Amino acid sequence: MAQFSAQLDGVLLALADPTRRAVVRRLGHGPTSVGDLARDFPMTLPSFMKHVRTLESNGLIHTTKSGRVRTCVLNRERLALVDDWLAEQRRIWQERTDRLERFVTDPQENRP
């Protein structure tokens, strides 16, 4: 997982903002134009575009332009990076809590 550290850092940084998480959530329902996405947020379009660029530069979405309409599409595969990292963390902590439970409940574990 160390080889994906920079990519994972970027994805987590992009998801750290509530506006960007809301955009990802909305795009989970399907492709949407930037204009439609921006309507839900109390900010100017240039400010909203900074969020779109952050999501795009970290691979969470990609955009296509047709005429004057820019459409955003969620890159679900990129979210797998976070899912894989969380699964690894769950496994590590499950092993640790299992060892702690054995230590607390098994008298053999408590011997020096």
Tab-separated table of C-alpha atoms in Angstrom:
chain	number	residue	atom	x	y	z
A	1	MET	CA	0.000	0.000	0.000
A	2	ALA	CA	3.010	2.290	0.449
A	3	GLN	CA	3.329	2.689	-3.321
A	4	PHE	CA	-0.140	4.271	-3.378
A	5	SER	CA	0.538	6.669	-0.523
A	6	ALA	CA	0.710	9.861	-2.610
A	7	GLN	CA	-2.413	8.899	-4.542
A	8	LEU	CA	-4.267	7.992	-1.347
A	9	ASP	CA	-3.187	11.267	0.278
A	10	GLY	CA	-4.592	13.205	-2.673
A	11	VAL	CA	-7.900	11.360	-2.622
A	12	LEU	CA	-8.293	11.819	1.128
A	13	LEU	CA	-7.381	15.492	0.839
A	14	ALA	CA	-10.014	15.941	-1.867
A	15	LEU	CA	-12.614	14.162	0.264
A	16	ALA	CA	-11.752	16.220	3.364
A	17	ASP	CA	-13.965	19.080	2.178
A	18	PRO	CA	-17.752	18.772	2.733
A	19	THR	CA	-18.548	20.460	-0.592
A	20	ARG	CA	-16.433	17.968	-2.508
A	21	ARG	CA	-17.929	15.037	-0.576
A	22	ALA	CA	-21.395	16.307	-1.496
A	23	VAL	CA	-20.364	16.505	-5.166
A	24	VAL	CA	-19.060	12.916	-5.054
A	25	ARG	CA	-22.293	11.803	-3.363
A	26	ARG	CA	-24.389	13.528	-6.030
A	27	LEU	CA	-22.302	12.084	-8.872
A	28	GLY	CA	-22.890	8.643	-7.357
A	29	HIS	CA	-26.378	8.924	-8.868
A	30	GLY	CA	-25.015	9.591	-12.343
A	31	PRO	CA	-23.266	12.160	-14.548
A	32	THR	CA	-24.291	15.771	-13.945
A	33	SER	CA	-23.396	19.088	-15.510
A	34	VAL	CA	-21.245	21.524	-13.545
A	35	GLY	CA	-24.065	24.063	-13.682
A	36	ASP	CA	-26.537	21.633	-12.105
A	37	LEU	CA	-24.034	20.640	-9.439
A	38	ALA	CA	-23.143	24.254	-8.637
A	39	ARG	CA	-26.801	25.224	-8.100
A	40	ASP	CA	-26.837	23.281	-4.818
A	41	PHE	CA	-24.026	25.326	-3.255
A	42	PRO	CA	-23.999	28.936	-1.997
A	43	MET	CA	-20.889	30.030	-3.891
A	44	THR	CA	-19.883	31.568	-7.180
A	45	LEU	CA	-19.236	29.347	-10.179
A	46	PRO	CA	-15.475	30.138	-10.199
A	47	SER	CA	-15.255	29.072	-6.537
A	48	PHE	CA	-17.186	25.899	-7.286
A	49	MET	CA	-14.885	25.143	-10.221
A	50	LYS	CA	-11.931	25.042	-7.811
A	51	HIS	CA	-13.652	22.120	-6.084
A	52	VAL	CA	-14.281	20.424	-9.430
A	53	ARG	CA	-10.617	20.848	-10.402
A	54	THR	CA	-9.467	19.394	-7.071
A	55	LEU	CA	-11.669	16.340	-7.528
A	56	GLU	CA	-10.526	15.940	-11.118
A	57	SER	CA	-6.822	16.392	-10.399
A	58	ASN	CA	-7.021	13.661	-7.764
A	59	GLY	CA	-8.798	11.283	-10.128
A	60	LEU	CA	-12.156	11.144	-8.342
A	61	ILE	CA	-14.068	12.583	-11.275
A	62	HIS	CA	-13.490	13.322	-14.919
A	63	THR	CA	-15.188	15.972	-16.975
A	64	THR	CA	-16.111	16.239	-20.605
A	65	LYS	CA	-17.190	19.330	-22.473
A	66	SER	CA	-19.808	19.323	-25.183
A	67	GLY	CA	-20.461	22.803	-26.500
A	68	ARG	CA	-20.937	25.026	-23.476
A	69	VAL	CA	-21.857	22.209	-21.086
A	70	ARG	CA	-19.204	20.540	-18.913
A	71	THR	CA	-20.376	17.209	-17.501
A	72	CYS	CA	-18.847	15.517	-14.458
A	73	VAL	CA	-18.653	11.741	-14.059
A	74	LEU	CA	-17.603	9.904	-10.903
A	75	ASN	CA	-14.570	7.615	-11.185
A	76	ARG	CA	-15.734	4.794	-8.899
A	77	GLU	CA	-12.483	2.895	-9.363
A	78	ARG	CA	-10.586	5.693	-7.631
A	79	LEU	CA	-12.790	5.269	-4.561
A	80	ALA	CA	-11.538	1.673	-4.390
A	81	LEU	CA	-8.189	3.110	-3.275
A	82	VAL	CA	-9.838	4.418	-0.106
A	83	ASP	CA	-11.833	1.214	0.328
A	84	ASP	CA	-8.667	-0.900	0.097
A	85	TRP	CA	-6.882	1.292	2.644
A	86	LEU	CA	-9.843	1.140	5.044
A	87	ALA	CA	-10.030	-2.659	4.684
A	88	GLU	CA	-6.342	-2.902	5.577
A	89	GLN	CA	-6.848	-0.659	8.611
A	90	ARG	CA	-9.858	-2.726	9.745
A	91	ARG	CA	-7.794	-5.923	9.488
A	92	ILE	CA	-4.908	-4.422	11.486
A	93	TRP	CA	-7.173	-3.120	14.248
A	94	GLN	CA	-9.212	-6.335	14.367
A	95	GLU	CA	-5.994	-8.313	14.919
A	96	ARG	CA	-4.926	-5.904	17.660
A	97	THR	CA	-8.244	-6.045	19.479
A	98	ASP	CA	-8.280	-9.844	19.161
A	99	ARG	CA	-4.813	-9.993	20.796
A	100	LEU	CA	-5.961	-7.634	23.533
A	101	GLU	CA	-9.039	-9.746	24.165
A	102	ARG	CA	-6.905	-12.902	24.446
A	103	PHE	CA	-4.531	-11.106	26.803
A	104	VAL	CA	-7.384	-9.993	29.051
A	105	THR	CA	-9.353	-13.254	29.040
A	106	ASP	CA	-6.667	-15.969	28.788
A	107	PRO	CA	-4.646	-16.497	31.963
A	108	GLN	CA	-1.855	-18.130	29.903
A	109	GLU	CA	-1.283	-14.825	28.066
A	110	ASN	CA	-0.707	-12.993	31.336
A	111	ARG	CA	2.315	-15.046	32.426
A	112	PRO	CA	5.782	-13.486	32.140
